[in-house]
Structures are given as structure tokens and as C-alpha cells.
Coordinates of C-alpha atoms in Angstrom, one line a residue:
Chain A
E1 CA -27.6 -14.9 -82.5
P2 CA -25.2 -17.7 -82.4
E3 CA -25.9 -20.6 -80.3
V4 CA -24.6 -24.1 -79.4
T5 CA -26.4 -27.1 -81.0
Q6 CA -26.4 -30.6 -79.7
T7 CA -27.4 -33.7 -81.6
P8 CA -29.5 -35.8 -80.9
S9 CA -31.8 -34.4 -78.4
H10 CA -32.6 -37.9 -77.0
Q11 CA -30.6 -41.2 -77.3
V12 CA -31.6 -44.5 -76.0
T13 CA -29.1 -47.2 -75.8
Q14 CA -28.6 -50.6 -74.2
M15 CA -26.2 -51.1 -71.4
G16 CA -22.7 -51.8 -72.7
Q17 CA -23.1 -50.1 -76.1
E18 CA -21.0 -47.2 -77.2
V19 CA -22.7 -43.8 -77.8
I20 CA -21.4 -40.6 -79.1
L21 CA -23.1 -37.3 -78.3
R22 CA -22.3 -34.4 -80.8
C23 CA -22.1 -30.6 -80.2
V24 CA -21.4 -27.8 -82.6
P25 CA -20.2 -24.8 -80.3
I26 CA -20.4 -21.3 -81.2
S27 CA -17.8 -20.8 -83.9
N28 CA -15.5 -18.3 -82.7
H29 CA -15.3 -19.9 -79.3
L30 CA -12.0 -21.7 -78.1
Y31 CA -13.2 -23.4 -75.2
F32 CA -15.5 -26.5 -75.0
Y33 CA -17.2 -28.4 -72.1
W34 CA -19.3 -31.2 -71.3
Y35 CA -21.5 -31.4 -68.3
R36 CA -24.2 -33.7 -66.9
Q37 CA -27.2 -33.5 -65.1
I38 CA -28.7 -36.7 -63.6
L39 CA -32.5 -36.3 -63.2
G40 CA -33.3 -34.3 -60.2
Q41 CA -29.7 -33.4 -59.3
K42 CA -27.3 -30.6 -60.0
V43 CA -25.3 -29.8 -63.1
E44 CA -21.9 -31.4 -62.9
F45 CA -18.8 -30.8 -64.9
L46 CA -17.1 -33.5 -66.8
V47 CA -14.3 -32.1 -69.0
S48 CA -13.1 -29.0 -70.6
F49 CA -11.1 -29.0 -73.9
Y50 CA -8.8 -26.4 -75.3
N51 CA -6.3 -26.1 -78.3
N52 CA -7.3 -29.8 -79.2
E53 CA -6.4 -31.4 -75.9
I54 CA -8.2 -31.9 -72.6
S55 CA -7.6 -28.8 -70.0
E56 CA -9.4 -30.3 -67.1
K57 CA -11.6 -33.2 -66.1
S58 CA -13.6 -34.1 -63.1
E59 CA -13.4 -37.4 -61.3
I60 CA -16.5 -38.6 -63.2
F61 CA -14.8 -38.4 -66.5
D62 CA -13.0 -41.9 -66.1
D63 CA -11.5 -44.1 -69.0
Q64 CA -15.0 -44.9 -70.3
F65 CA -15.4 -41.2 -71.5
S66 CA -13.4 -39.4 -74.4
V67 CA -13.8 -36.1 -76.1
E68 CA -12.7 -35.2 -79.7
R69 CA -12.8 -32.2 -82.0
P70 CA -12.9 -34.4 -85.4
D71 CA -13.2 -31.2 -87.5
G72 CA -13.3 -27.5 -87.3
S73 CA -16.8 -27.4 -86.2
N74 CA -17.9 -30.4 -84.1
F75 CA -17.0 -31.5 -80.6
T76 CA -18.0 -34.9 -79.4
L77 CA -18.4 -36.8 -76.1
K78 CA -17.9 -40.7 -76.4
I79 CA -19.0 -43.1 -73.8
R80 CA -17.5 -46.5 -74.7
S81 CA -19.6 -48.9 -72.6
T82 CA -22.6 -47.2 -71.1
K83 CA -23.9 -48.1 -67.7
L84 CA -27.3 -47.6 -66.2
E85 CA -25.9 -44.7 -64.1
D86 CA -24.9 -43.0 -67.2
S87 CA -28.6 -42.0 -67.9
A88 CA -28.6 -38.2 -67.7
M89 CA -28.7 -35.0 -69.4
Y90 CA -25.5 -34.2 -71.2
F91 CA -24.9 -30.6 -71.9
C92 CA -22.2 -29.0 -74.3
A93 CA -21.1 -25.4 -73.8
S94 CA -18.5 -23.3 -75.1
S95 CA -16.7 -20.0 -74.4
G96 CA -14.3 -17.4 -76.1
P97 CA -11.1 -16.4 -74.8
G98 CA -10.7 -14.3 -71.6
I99 CA -13.1 -14.2 -68.8
N100 CA -15.2 -17.5 -68.5
E101 CA -18.7 -17.0 -69.8
Q102 CA -20.2 -20.3 -70.9
F103 CA -22.9 -20.7 -73.5
F104 CA -24.9 -23.8 -73.1
G105 CA -26.4 -26.2 -75.8
P106 CA -30.0 -27.5 -75.3
G107 CA -28.8 -30.9 -74.1
T108 CA -29.1 -34.4 -75.1
R109 CA -31.1 -36.8 -72.9
L110 CA -29.3 -40.2 -72.8
T111 CA -31.1 -43.1 -71.5
V112 CA -29.5 -46.4 -70.9
L113 CA -31.6 -49.6 -70.5
Chain B
A1 CA -12.4 -26.7 -53.9
Q2 CA -15.1 -24.2 -54.2
S3 CA -18.8 -24.8 -53.5
V4 CA -22.3 -23.4 -54.1
T5 CA -25.2 -23.6 -51.8
Q6 CA -28.7 -22.8 -52.7
P7 CA -30.9 -23.1 -49.5
D8 CA -34.2 -23.2 -51.1
I9 CA -35.2 -26.1 -53.2
H10 CA -38.5 -24.8 -54.0
I11 CA -40.1 -21.3 -53.8
T12 CA -43.6 -20.4 -54.8
V13 CA -44.5 -16.8 -55.2
S14 CA -47.7 -14.9 -56.6
E15 CA -47.5 -13.3 -59.9
G16 CA -46.5 -9.6 -59.3
A17 CA -44.8 -10.3 -56.2
S18 CA -41.1 -9.7 -55.6
L19 CA -38.5 -12.5 -55.6
E20 CA -35.2 -13.3 -53.9
L21 CA -33.3 -16.6 -54.5
R22 CA -30.5 -17.2 -52.2
C23 CA -26.9 -18.3 -53.3
N24 CA -23.8 -18.8 -51.0
Y25 CA -20.6 -19.6 -52.2
S26 CA -17.4 -21.1 -50.6
Y27 CA -14.1 -20.0 -52.1
G28 CA -11.0 -18.1 -50.8
A29 CA -10.7 -15.4 -53.4
T30 CA -13.1 -13.4 -55.3
P31 CA -15.0 -15.8 -57.6
Y32 CA -16.8 -15.4 -61.0
L33 CA -20.6 -15.9 -60.3
F34 CA -23.5 -16.6 -62.5
W35 CA -27.1 -17.3 -62.6
Y36 CA -28.6 -19.6 -65.0
V37 CA -32.2 -20.5 -65.7
Q38 CA -33.5 -23.8 -67.0
S39 CA -37.1 -24.1 -68.2
P40 CA -38.5 -27.4 -68.3
G41 CA -37.0 -29.6 -71.1
Q42 CA -34.8 -26.8 -71.9
G43 CA -30.9 -26.0 -71.6
L44 CA -29.4 -23.4 -69.3
Q45 CA -29.6 -19.8 -70.3
L46 CA -27.2 -17.1 -68.8
L47 CA -29.3 -14.6 -66.7
L48 CA -26.5 -12.5 -65.4
K49 CA -22.8 -12.6 -64.2
Y50 CA -20.4 -10.9 -62.0
F51 CA -16.6 -10.7 -62.6
S52 CA -15.7 -7.6 -60.8
G53 CA -16.6 -4.0 -60.3
D54 CA -20.2 -2.8 -59.3
T55 CA -21.6 -5.2 -56.9
L56 CA -25.0 -4.9 -58.3
V57 CA -25.4 -6.5 -61.7
Q58 CA -28.4 -6.3 -64.0
G59 CA -29.2 -9.2 -66.2
I60 CA -31.7 -10.3 -68.9
K61 CA -35.8 -10.7 -68.2
G62 CA -35.6 -7.9 -65.4
F63 CA -33.4 -9.8 -63.0
E64 CA -30.6 -8.5 -61.0
A65 CA -28.1 -10.0 -58.5
E66 CA -25.9 -8.5 -55.7
F67 CA -22.5 -9.5 -54.8
K68 CA -21.8 -9.5 -51.0
R69 CA -18.3 -10.5 -50.1
S70 CA -18.8 -10.3 -46.5
Q71 CA -21.6 -12.8 -46.6
S72 CA -20.3 -14.8 -49.5
S73 CA -23.6 -14.4 -51.2
F74 CA -24.9 -13.6 -54.6
N75 CA -28.7 -13.4 -54.2
L76 CA -30.8 -13.0 -57.4
R77 CA -33.8 -10.7 -57.2
K78 CA -36.7 -9.5 -59.5
P79 CA -39.1 -6.9 -58.4
S80 CA -42.2 -8.2 -60.0
V81 CA -42.3 -11.9 -61.1
H82 CA -44.1 -12.9 -64.2
W83 CA -45.9 -16.4 -64.9
S84 CA -43.2 -17.1 -67.5
D85 CA -40.4 -16.9 -64.8
A86 CA -41.4 -20.5 -63.4
A87 CA -38.4 -22.5 -64.0
E88 CA -35.3 -23.9 -62.4
Y89 CA -32.7 -21.4 -61.2
F90 CA -29.1 -22.3 -60.8
C91 CA -26.1 -20.2 -59.2
A92 CA -22.8 -21.3 -60.4
V93 CA -19.2 -20.1 -59.6
A94 CA -15.8 -20.4 -61.3
T95 CA -12.4 -19.4 -60.0
D96 CA -10.0 -17.1 -61.3
T97 CA -7.1 -19.6 -61.1
G98 CA -7.5 -20.3 -64.7
R99 CA -9.7 -23.4 -63.9
R100 CA -12.7 -22.8 -66.0
A101 CA -15.2 -25.6 -64.9
L102 CA -18.4 -24.2 -63.4
T103 CA -19.4 -25.5 -60.1
F104 CA -23.2 -25.2 -60.0
G105 CA -25.6 -25.3 -56.8
S106 CA -28.3 -27.7 -56.6
G107 CA -30.9 -25.3 -57.9
T108 CA -34.2 -23.5 -56.8
R109 CA -37.3 -24.5 -58.4
L110 CA -39.6 -21.5 -58.8
Q111 CA -43.4 -21.8 -59.1
V112 CA -45.5 -18.8 -59.8
Q113 CA -49.2 -18.7 -58.7
P114 CA -51.7 -16.7 -60.8

């Protein structure tokens, strides 16, 4: 069964450093998403991406964040200058055309020290 | 903007007992509704979804949920809980306006006693 994969599973970084989180969505999906879950809190939407551009973003997704689909398979989330409060589990998801049913990856746990 | 409320933060049931997890949503039109499960250290797995039609939907692992428009609810049920069902359960909603972001509830942690 096809699945969304994410690398790395755990990333530790120093405050102020740039990080790139990687995702490989399900191959025939067209819509891609990033969500985050701060420890003990709800899952929050960050951004959605379709047709090589951002289709929607939340208030959390400020200028420190960017997304890219550098090739036909990867989807990345970059945080330019990490802050302590960026520590969270980051989930990638993808969905096909039509009605919204999103498939989630296992997540990347980001720890900012 | 839509919102989702899961009133129960933590529920404990005995193995073999029935289960109902509550979910209420706030949205003006008919939403798309989902239940996801998250086991410790794992990602989110879709249990079931409601888009339209029959208001009682069946999902994986023996779960079902019923959409009640009059109560703005989408409660998750299972007739007999197994120890492996211990996890966190999230209700989520998406709108039909073309906005594809999911809005999640705060989750209910299920503990299963032997």
C-alpha cells in the first residue's frame, strides 16, 4: 500500500539554524500539506501546495517558513532561522484530486536547542 | 471559521467494553468529517470519513461514526474495545468551500484497562 514517507525521523538543531524537512508524498497525489503538533497540543495546519504553488497557508506559516517541490517526488519544508518554539512534530500529508482525504506521514520530530 | 471540540481529554475503558468518543463541530454548511488515530510515536492514521450520504459510516478496526446534523456531532463508536485501541483519537473537519486544510480537535486519549 502506498504511503507518505518523511525524513529524518528526528532532527536536533541549534536556535537560529536553518532546517529542511523532507517528505515523499504518495506518487499520484496532487495536493501536499504540512502540519505541526507541539507536544501535548492539537495538530495545526501550516500550508497546502498544489500545482507548484502555495494554495493556502495559516498564520503560523510566516516568512521564516517556505515549501518547495524540488523534483517530481520530494516536498520540503524549510525553516530559515529556527526558534525554540518551532520544536514540534511536523507531519507531511498528501491527497489526490477531488474530495479531501489526506494521508499522513509518520512525522519528523524537530527539537530546537 | 470552522472549529472542532472534543470534550473528553482522557477516557479509560475496560477491554471488551463499548466506547464512544465525542466530537462537535462548528461550521455553517455540511462539513467533511474525519477521525484519525495516533498511536504513541506514530503518525496519523485515517479511521473513517464522512462526506455525504448515509450518516452512519464504517471504518477500519471495527470503528464506526454517526453524523448528526441537528447536534453538529460526529461521535466515534466501537462495540468492544481491544487493548491495542489505546491511542489518541482526533476528530477533524474540512469545509466544502475548496479550502482543503483540516482543522483538528484537541484529541481524546484512550486508555484500555485489562
